[in-house]
Short mmCIF file of C-alpha atoms and ligand atoms in Angstrom, two decimals:
data_model
loop_
_atom_site.label_atom_id
_atom_site.label_comp_id
_atom_site.label_asym_id
_atom_site.label_seq_id
_atom_site.Cartn_x
_atom_site.Cartn_y
_atom_site.Cartn_z
CA MET A 241 19.51 -7.72 26.45
CA LYS A 242 18.84 -3.80 26.20
CA PHE A 243 15.71 -2.43 26.28
CA ALA A 244 14.93 0.87 24.16
CA PHE A 245 11.69 2.59 25.00
CA ALA A 246 11.84 4.81 22.03
CA GLY A 247 8.14 4.24 21.59
CA LEU A 248 7.30 6.01 24.63
CA LEU A 249 9.35 8.91 23.75
CA THR A 250 8.03 8.89 20.17
CA LEU A 251 5.26 11.43 20.65
CA ALA A 252 7.41 14.13 22.25
CA ALA A 253 10.14 13.72 19.65
CA SER A 254 7.91 13.79 16.63
CA ALA A 255 5.91 16.72 17.55
CA LEU A 256 9.02 18.83 17.56
CA ALA A 257 10.28 17.23 14.46
CA PHE A 258 7.34 17.16 12.25
CA PRO A 259 6.69 20.93 11.49
CA THR A 260 10.07 20.86 9.50
CA ARG A 261 8.46 19.30 6.74
CA GLY A 262 10.81 21.59 4.44
CA ASP A 263 13.94 20.61 6.02
CA HIS A 264 14.83 17.74 3.83
CA GLY A 265 13.12 19.12 0.51
CA SER A 266 12.12 21.97 -1.69
CA HIS A 267 10.41 25.15 -0.44
CA GLY A 268 13.81 26.61 0.19
CA GLY A 269 14.29 24.55 3.23
CA GLN A 270 12.26 26.81 5.27
CA THR A 271 9.93 25.47 8.11
CA LEU A 272 6.41 25.41 7.05
CA PRO A 273 3.55 26.08 9.49
CA TRP A 274 1.21 23.54 10.72
CA ASP A 275 -1.89 24.98 8.68
CA ASP A 276 -0.04 24.40 5.46
CA LYS A 277 -2.92 23.66 3.12
CA SER A 278 -0.65 23.10 0.23
CA VAL A 279 -0.18 19.32 1.24
CA TYR A 280 -3.81 18.70 -0.11
CA GLU A 281 -3.18 19.98 -3.41
CA LYS A 282 -3.01 17.71 -6.40
CA HIS A 283 0.01 17.43 -8.64
CA THR A 284 -0.68 15.75 -11.94
CA ILE A 285 1.70 13.84 -14.02
CA LYS A 286 0.86 12.56 -17.51
CA ALA A 287 1.77 10.43 -20.61
CA LYS A 288 0.16 8.92 -23.49
CA GLY A 289 -2.94 6.87 -22.33
CA ILE A 290 -2.40 7.71 -18.59
CA GLU A 291 -2.90 10.28 -16.07
CA ALA A 292 -2.21 10.48 -12.41
CA SER A 293 -2.75 12.87 -9.57
CA PHE A 294 -0.90 12.65 -6.31
CA MET A 295 -0.55 15.05 -3.09
CA GLU A 296 2.09 15.60 -0.42
CA TYR A 297 -0.18 14.40 2.38
CA GLY A 298 0.71 10.42 2.77
CA ALA A 299 2.35 10.74 -0.93
CA VAL A 300 -1.22 9.67 -1.94
CA ILE A 301 -2.17 8.91 -5.35
CA THR A 302 -5.56 10.44 -5.72
CA ASN A 303 -6.67 9.64 -9.39
CA LEU A 304 -5.27 7.42 -12.07
CA TRP A 305 -6.87 7.88 -15.37
CA VAL A 306 -6.43 5.20 -18.15
CA ASN A 307 -8.44 4.19 -21.21
CA ASP A 308 -11.23 1.48 -21.44
CA LYS A 309 -11.77 -0.79 -24.37
CA HIS A 310 -13.82 2.13 -26.04
CA GLY A 311 -11.18 4.52 -25.47
CA VAL A 312 -13.10 6.42 -22.72
CA LYS A 313 -10.71 7.59 -19.94
CA ARG A 314 -11.47 6.05 -16.57
CA ASP A 315 -10.45 6.79 -13.06
CA ILE A 316 -9.85 3.44 -11.66
CA ILE A 317 -8.76 4.05 -8.10
CA LEU A 318 -10.68 4.82 -4.76
CA GLY A 319 -10.27 7.64 -2.67
CA TRP A 320 -12.15 11.04 -1.28
CA ASP A 321 -13.12 13.95 -3.39
CA ASP A 322 -12.15 16.53 -0.65
CA THR A 323 -8.75 15.70 -0.16
CA THR A 324 -8.58 17.02 3.44
CA GLN A 325 -10.57 13.73 4.25
CA TYR A 326 -7.65 11.66 3.72
CA ASN A 327 -6.31 13.11 6.87
CA VAL A 328 -9.51 13.92 8.86
CA ASN A 329 -11.87 11.27 8.17
CA PRO A 330 -12.15 8.83 10.92
CA GLN A 331 -12.48 6.07 8.59
CA HIS A 332 -8.81 5.89 7.40
CA PRO A 333 -8.40 3.00 4.79
CA TYR A 334 -4.83 3.97 3.50
CA PHE A 335 -6.50 4.93 0.39
CA GLY A 336 -3.71 5.44 -2.30
CA ALA A 337 -1.00 6.11 0.42
CA LEU A 338 2.63 5.13 0.75
CA VAL A 339 2.51 2.81 3.70
CA GLY A 340 5.78 2.24 5.96
CA ARG A 341 8.28 2.62 7.45
CA TYR A 342 7.35 -1.00 7.88
CA ALA A 343 3.77 -1.80 6.49
CA ASN A 344 1.55 -4.56 7.32
CA ARG A 345 1.64 -6.12 10.88
CA ILE A 346 4.49 -6.28 13.45
CA LYS A 347 3.40 -9.03 16.12
CA ASN A 348 2.96 -7.71 19.47
CA GLY A 349 4.47 -4.23 18.36
CA THR A 350 7.92 -5.71 19.24
CA PHE A 351 11.00 -6.57 17.29
CA GLU A 352 14.72 -7.06 17.98
CA VAL A 353 17.62 -5.38 16.11
CA ASP A 354 21.27 -6.30 17.24
CA GLY A 355 20.25 -7.43 20.56
CA THR A 356 18.10 -4.54 21.14
CA LYS A 357 14.28 -4.88 21.53
CA TYR A 358 12.20 -2.00 20.11
CA TYR A 359 8.52 -1.36 20.59
CA THR A 360 6.26 0.24 18.08
CA PRO A 361 2.66 1.58 18.77
CA ILE A 362 0.13 -1.06 19.37
CA ASN A 363 -2.81 0.35 16.81
CA GLU A 364 -4.73 -2.95 16.12
CA HIS A 365 -6.79 -5.35 18.13
CA GLY A 366 -4.36 -4.55 21.11
CA VAL A 367 -1.89 -6.92 19.69
CA ASP A 368 0.18 -5.70 16.80
CA THR A 369 1.18 -2.48 15.04
CA LEU A 370 -0.33 -1.99 11.50
CA HIS A 371 1.36 0.06 8.95
CA GLY A 372 4.03 1.54 10.56
CA GLY A 373 2.19 2.97 13.74
CA LEU A 374 -0.06 5.46 14.89
CA THR A 375 1.75 8.12 12.15
CA GLY A 376 3.08 5.91 9.61
CA THR A 377 4.54 7.22 6.32
CA ASP A 378 0.74 7.41 5.14
CA ARG A 379 -0.04 10.08 7.36
CA ARG A 380 3.12 12.22 7.17
CA ASN A 381 3.37 15.26 5.11
CA TRP A 382 5.85 14.44 2.19
CA THR A 383 7.80 17.13 0.19
CA ILE A 384 7.78 17.38 -3.50
CA THR A 385 11.59 17.77 -4.56
CA ASP A 386 11.31 17.31 -8.09
CA LYS A 387 8.79 17.41 -10.83
CA GLY A 388 8.45 17.19 -14.47
CA GLU A 389 5.67 16.36 -16.83
CA ASP A 390 5.73 12.70 -16.37
CA TYR A 391 7.34 12.30 -13.03
CA VAL A 392 7.21 13.43 -9.22
CA VAL A 393 9.54 13.02 -6.53
CA PHE A 394 8.37 13.03 -2.76
CA GLU A 395 10.79 13.09 0.36
CA MET A 396 10.04 12.36 3.72
CA PHE A 397 12.22 12.51 6.73
CA SER A 398 11.72 10.02 9.54
CA GLU A 399 13.70 10.60 12.52
CA ALA A 400 15.27 8.24 15.00
CA GLY A 401 12.66 6.84 17.46
CA ASP A 402 9.73 7.83 14.97
CA GLN A 403 7.10 5.30 15.89
CA GLY A 404 9.70 3.45 17.79
CA PHE A 405 11.96 2.62 15.09
CA PRO A 406 15.81 2.94 15.31
CA GLY A 407 17.51 5.11 12.91
CA ASN A 408 17.12 8.54 11.03
CA LEU A 409 15.73 7.70 7.79
CA LEU A 410 15.26 9.88 4.80
CA THR A 411 12.98 8.31 2.28
CA LYS A 412 12.44 9.30 -1.50
CA VAL A 413 9.76 8.03 -3.48
CA LYS A 414 9.72 8.75 -7.33
CA TYR A 415 6.27 8.16 -9.14
CA SER A 416 6.53 8.26 -12.88
CA VAL A 417 4.22 7.59 -16.05
CA ASN A 418 5.34 6.66 -19.61
CA ASP A 419 3.75 6.35 -22.94
CA ASN A 420 3.28 2.51 -22.51
CA ALA A 421 0.58 3.19 -19.90
CA GLN A 422 3.08 2.31 -17.20
CA TRP A 423 2.76 3.80 -13.74
CA THR A 424 6.25 3.08 -11.96
CA ILE A 425 6.91 3.54 -8.32
CA GLU A 426 10.73 3.82 -7.15
CA TYR A 427 11.53 3.93 -3.32
CA ASP A 428 14.90 4.59 -1.77
CA GLY A 429 15.95 5.34 1.80
CA THR A 430 19.23 5.13 3.81
CA PRO A 431 19.05 4.71 7.46
CA ASP A 432 21.94 5.70 9.82
CA ALA A 433 21.29 2.94 12.24
CA ASP A 434 20.10 -0.93 11.42
CA THR A 435 16.42 -0.80 10.88
CA PRO A 436 13.66 -2.67 9.63
CA ILE A 437 12.01 -1.24 6.45
CA LEU A 438 8.97 -2.64 4.50
CA MET A 439 7.34 -0.26 2.20
CA SER A 440 4.51 -0.45 -0.16
CA GLN A 441 1.89 1.37 -2.18
CA HIS A 442 -1.92 1.03 -0.58
CA THR A 443 -3.99 1.86 -3.90
CA TYR A 444 -7.58 0.73 -3.98
CA TRP A 445 -8.44 -0.65 -7.41
CA ARG A 446 -11.70 -1.01 -9.33
CA LEU A 447 -10.85 -1.63 -12.73
CA ASP A 448 -14.41 -1.10 -14.18
CA ALA A 449 -14.44 2.26 -12.38
CA PHE A 450 -17.99 0.89 -10.92
CA THR A 451 -19.54 0.85 -14.29
CA SER A 452 -20.40 -2.79 -13.77
CA SER A 453 -24.03 -3.73 -12.62
CA ASP A 454 -22.20 -5.83 -9.83
CA ALA A 455 -21.41 -3.63 -6.82
CA THR A 456 -18.52 -5.86 -6.20
CA VAL A 457 -15.20 -6.98 -7.95
CA LYS A 458 -16.35 -10.68 -7.96
CA ASP A 459 -16.17 -10.41 -11.91
CA HIS A 460 -12.60 -9.18 -12.19
CA VAL A 461 -10.40 -12.10 -13.19
CA MET A 462 -6.84 -12.39 -11.64
CA GLN A 463 -3.90 -14.36 -11.77
CA ILE A 464 -1.17 -14.34 -8.99
CA LYS A 465 2.11 -16.38 -9.85
CA ALA A 466 2.49 -17.33 -6.43
CA ASP A 467 2.32 -21.05 -5.14
CA LYS A 468 2.49 -20.26 -1.36
CA PHE A 469 1.01 -17.88 1.11
CA ILE A 470 1.94 -16.79 4.60
CA LYS A 471 -0.04 -18.34 7.42
CA CYS A 472 -1.57 -16.01 9.84
CA ASP A 473 -3.28 -16.13 13.08
CA GLU A 474 -6.77 -14.73 13.89
CA TYR A 475 -5.30 -11.33 14.21
CA GLU A 476 -3.81 -11.56 10.71
CA VAL A 477 -0.30 -11.72 12.22
CA PRO A 478 1.82 -14.31 10.59
CA THR A 479 2.33 -17.50 12.52
CA GLY A 480 5.64 -18.44 11.10
CA GLU A 481 4.52 -20.98 8.71
CA ILE A 482 4.56 -20.82 4.75
CA SER A 483 1.70 -22.81 3.27
CA THR A 484 0.84 -23.97 -0.27
CA VAL A 485 -2.02 -22.35 -2.05
CA LYS A 486 -2.75 -25.44 -3.92
CA GLY A 487 -6.38 -26.96 -3.15
CA THR A 488 -7.36 -23.68 -1.21
CA PRO A 489 -9.33 -20.83 -2.14
CA LEU A 490 -6.10 -18.86 -2.44
CA ASP A 491 -4.90 -20.50 -5.58
CA PHE A 492 -4.60 -17.97 -8.22
CA THR A 493 -2.00 -19.79 -10.10
CA GLU A 494 -4.31 -19.79 -13.14
CA PRO A 495 -6.38 -16.80 -13.97
CA LYS A 496 -9.91 -17.23 -12.14
CA ALA A 497 -12.55 -14.67 -11.16
CA ILE A 498 -12.09 -13.22 -7.84
CA GLY A 499 -15.47 -14.09 -6.70
CA LYS A 500 -14.88 -17.72 -7.57
CA ASP A 501 -13.79 -18.92 -4.29
CA LEU A 502 -14.15 -15.54 -2.56
CA LEU A 503 -16.77 -16.66 0.26
CA LYS A 504 -14.89 -19.99 0.82
CA ALA A 505 -11.80 -17.92 1.50
CA GLN A 506 -11.42 -17.55 5.48
CA GLU A 507 -7.80 -16.81 6.19
CA CYS A 508 -8.36 -13.27 6.81
CA GLY A 509 -8.72 -13.31 10.65
CA THR A 510 -11.65 -13.93 13.04
CA ASN A 511 -14.95 -14.26 11.29
CA CYS A 512 -13.77 -12.86 8.00
CA THR A 513 -14.55 -14.17 4.78
CA GLY A 514 -12.65 -12.90 1.78
CA TYR A 515 -9.07 -12.09 0.92
CA ASP A 516 -6.38 -10.40 2.96
CA ASN A 517 -3.32 -12.31 2.68
CA ALA A 518 0.28 -12.37 1.52
CA TRP A 519 1.15 -14.34 -1.47
CA VAL A 520 4.64 -15.58 -1.96
CA ILE A 521 5.85 -15.10 -5.45
CA THR A 522 7.05 -18.49 -7.06
CA ASP A 523 9.80 -17.18 -9.14
CA PRO A 524 10.36 -13.36 -8.37
CA ASN A 525 11.87 -11.70 -11.35
CA PRO A 526 11.13 -7.99 -12.20
CA LYS A 527 10.91 -8.75 -15.77
CA GLU A 528 8.19 -11.07 -15.38
CA LYS A 529 4.39 -9.82 -14.83
CA THR A 530 3.60 -12.02 -11.84
CA LEU A 531 0.03 -10.36 -11.08
CA VAL A 532 -2.51 -9.81 -13.88
CA VAL A 533 -5.92 -8.72 -12.93
CA TYR A 534 -8.54 -7.21 -15.41
CA SER A 535 -12.29 -6.27 -15.63
CA PRO A 536 -14.39 -7.70 -18.25
CA VAL A 537 -16.67 -4.87 -18.52
CA THR A 538 -14.36 -2.31 -19.33
CA GLY A 539 -11.48 -4.73 -20.50
CA ILE A 540 -9.03 -2.77 -18.46
CA GLU A 541 -5.99 -4.93 -17.37
CA LEU A 542 -3.66 -4.35 -14.89
CA SER A 543 -0.20 -6.31 -14.63
CA ILE A 544 2.51 -5.70 -12.16
CA ASN A 545 6.33 -6.14 -12.43
CA THR A 546 8.13 -5.93 -9.10
CA ASP A 547 11.61 -6.66 -7.45
CA GLN A 548 9.65 -7.70 -4.41
CA VAL A 549 8.88 -11.17 -3.30
CA ALA A 550 5.35 -11.04 -2.27
CA TYR A 551 1.85 -9.41 -2.90
CA GLN A 552 -0.82 -8.53 -0.46
CA PHE A 553 -4.12 -8.94 -1.88
CA TYR A 554 -6.91 -7.39 0.17
CA SER A 555 -10.55 -7.68 -1.20
CA CYS A 556 -12.09 -4.95 0.93
CA VAL A 557 -13.83 -7.29 3.32
CA THR A 558 -14.54 -4.37 5.72
CA MET A 559 -16.04 -2.10 3.31
CA ASP A 560 -19.58 -1.65 4.14
CA GLY A 561 -21.26 1.00 1.95
CA THR A 562 -20.37 4.06 4.10
CA ILE A 563 -17.74 5.60 1.93
CA PRO A 564 -18.97 7.24 -1.22
CA ILE A 565 -17.56 6.66 -4.64
CA LYS A 566 -15.75 9.48 -6.08
CA LYS A 567 -17.39 12.18 -8.29
CA THR A 568 -14.93 11.53 -11.14
CA GLN A 569 -16.58 7.98 -11.25
CA LEU A 570 -20.27 9.07 -10.57
CA ASP A 571 -20.17 11.56 -13.45
CA ASN A 572 -18.52 8.99 -15.78
CA GLY A 573 -21.27 6.37 -15.66
CA ALA A 574 -20.82 4.41 -12.21
CA LYS A 575 -23.80 2.33 -11.41
CA HIS A 576 -23.23 2.54 -7.66
CA LYS A 577 -23.11 5.21 -5.13
CA MET A 578 -21.21 3.81 -2.34
CA VAL A 579 -18.34 1.55 -1.93
CA GLU A 580 -19.78 -1.97 -0.73
CA GLN A 581 -18.10 -4.84 0.84
CA TYR A 582 -15.73 -6.66 -1.87
CA GLY A 583 -16.19 -3.37 -4.01
CA CYS A 584 -12.57 -3.00 -4.43
CA PHE A 585 -9.04 -4.43 -3.69
CA VAL A 586 -5.56 -3.60 -2.71
CA LEU A 587 -2.46 -5.06 -4.20
CA GLU A 588 0.73 -4.55 -2.44
CA ALA A 589 4.35 -5.47 -3.61
CA GLU A 590 6.37 -6.28 -0.65
CA ASN A 591 8.74 -8.20 1.35
CA TYR A 592 7.50 -11.12 3.51
CA ILE A 593 5.17 -9.54 6.24
CA ASP A 594 6.45 -9.52 9.62
CA GLY A 595 9.80 -10.96 8.39
CA ILE A 596 11.65 -9.05 11.13
CA ASN A 597 9.96 -11.38 13.64
CA ASN A 598 10.35 -14.48 11.44
CA PRO A 599 14.29 -14.63 10.84
CA GLN A 600 13.77 -18.34 10.15
CA TRP A 601 12.37 -17.32 6.61
CA GLY A 602 15.84 -16.08 5.99
CA GLU A 603 17.96 -13.09 6.34
CA GLN A 604 16.69 -11.31 2.87
CA TYR A 605 13.15 -11.37 4.06
CA THR A 606 13.66 -9.76 7.71
CA GLY A 607 13.62 -6.39 5.86
CA LEU A 608 16.57 -5.46 8.00
CA VAL A 609 18.61 -2.57 6.51
CA LYS A 610 21.81 -1.91 7.93
CA ALA A 611 23.30 1.34 9.01
CA GLY A 612 24.43 3.14 5.54
CA ASP A 613 22.82 0.58 3.29
CA LYS A 614 20.24 1.59 0.85
CA TYR A 615 16.49 0.26 0.86
CA THR A 616 15.21 0.20 -2.49
CA GLN A 617 12.12 -1.19 -4.54
CA LYS A 618 10.86 -0.65 -7.99
CA THR A 619 7.39 -1.52 -8.83
CA THR A 620 5.57 -1.00 -12.34
CA TYR A 621 1.87 -1.32 -13.01
CA THR A 622 1.16 -1.73 -16.85
CA PHE A 623 -2.45 -0.77 -18.07
CA GLY A 624 -3.65 -2.31 -21.10
CA ILE A 625 -6.94 -3.81 -22.63
CA HIS A 626 -7.38 -7.67 -21.86
CA LYS A 627 -7.28 -9.71 -25.34
C1 NAG B 823 0.05 17.34 7.86
O1 NAG B 823 -0.28 18.61 7.44
C2 NAG B 823 -1.54 18.94 7.74
C3 NAG B 823 -2.15 20.21 7.11
O2 NAG B 823 -1.05 21.29 7.15
C4 NAG B 823 -1.65 18.96 9.26
O3 NAG B 823 -3.02 19.12 9.88
C5 NAG B 823 -0.97 17.60 9.96
O4 NAG B 823 -1.06 17.84 11.20
C6 NAG B 823 0.32 17.14 9.40
N1 NAG B 823 0.66 15.90 9.69
C7 NAG B 823 1.65 15.69 10.25
C8 NAG B 823 1.82 14.26 10.63
O5 NAG B 823 2.52 16.58 10.36
C1 NAG B 824 5.09 -7.81 23.85
O1 NAG B 824 5.35 -6.39 24.27
C2 NAG B 824 5.28 -6.12 25.59
C3 NAG B 824 5.31 -4.45 25.64
O2 NAG B 824 4.33 -3.97 24.81
C4 NAG B 824 6.61 -6.77 26.01
O3 NAG B 824 6.56 -6.37 27.43
C5 NAG B 824 6.51 -8.23 26.01
O4 NAG B 824 7.93 -8.51 26.40
C6 NAG B 824 6.67 -8.48 24.46
N1 NAG B 824 6.45 -10.00 24.17
C7 NAG B 824 7.54 -10.36 23.51
C8 NAG B 824 7.21 -11.93 23.27
O5 NAG B 824 8.28 -9.68 22.81
C1 NAG B 825 -17.46 -14.30 15.55
O1 NAG B 825 -18.64 -14.99 15.50
C2 NAG B 825 -19.28 -15.67 16.46
C3 NAG B 825 -20.49 -16.30 15.99
O2 NAG B 825 -21.32 -15.25 15.38
C4 NAG B 825 -19.39 -14.58 17.53
O3 NAG B 825 -20.09 -15.47 18.51
C5 NAG B 825 -18.21 -14.15 17.91
O4 NAG B 825 -18.23 -13.34 18.98
C6 NAG B 825 -17.55 -13.70 16.89
N1 NAG B 825 -16.02 -12.94 17.18
C7 NAG B 825 -15.48 -11.92 16.97
C8 NAG B 825 -14.28 -11.54 17.50
O5 NAG B 825 -16.24 -10.92 16.28
#
């Protein structure tokens, strides 16, 4: 067995490669300086009943406006008012970011491809790699390569050895909105060596825009068409086992309030109460809405269609009242000032987490993309009013 110490070389290699943000995109292909502030500028796209803003830093979505049941426009996602905070704030909750090249956790920061072991930076509890390493795609400066009234395309080049991963990878993500109040995310990336890829979008939702008297999302009602979940250990690293949700607090097969079993849910790591798990979709089918959630206060309903096979649902267990609510919400009827525990949630459409270390689940779940093959994902969020 060969050993590749790519992880150790990463810092040196990436420091040289990062400043050429424009190499693979617009800006005339020129090298951009490190102090380029344009990465924090908001770029807005819109269609009937929906408007969204993004920035190049992290390919982050900063604002998402849809109408509530009274026709009032509401910004229903979390983030920082000052967009430089997405980079510099020591609390880095991955607000609205594109997470990858391999999101969620990699056991021991180690995996094997074609008989070679690769090492990715251990950045959580000293036992795993979370969200692609120290400088995952969420901390990179993407480049806008195309934009219209209702869409924007970002590109990012991750060189071979970046965060220890094999193969150069040019990644694209297209965010678009349409007159059916849908937000669609399309990813594609072609590596030049075999590498695991698992990308996702890490938006924090609050479908009542904090206008409920409840500081939490316990009243939001959700259904996930998933009959199984991926068992994890005390560090939230998959054990290899896939379990039924039946008879557990993780059963969302019928619509139920997030708060109903929230305090009984304890599969989210040591001393953790709440949800932070990967649900396995029973019948994956991009034509079906396999997840639906709404706020009874604003009536705003979000449903998801995806070609992925799992959803990570995180109920903001570690929020603790130290991050302020955005001005777009404070000035628009928010009843709270800070984001409290359980005051939001994240839904990530993705492949089976840590599938690269669990080949027994099946080859299609490893996330391994062969040299020259294309990684793609299409996920659509549809907004409406719950009937
Ligand atoms: C992204 O751009 C910001 C602003 O220029 C800079 O401070 C940061 O170091 C860049 N990040 C990376 C990973 O290149
Ligand atoms: C865990 O990672 C360390 C290096 O970080 C490595 O030496 C060890 O072989 C890995 N263990 C397994 C089981 O892969
Ligand atoms: C978990 O909670 C117990 C009891 O409060 C405590 O003794 C222990 O240190 C906690 N473990 C961690 C990892 O926080």
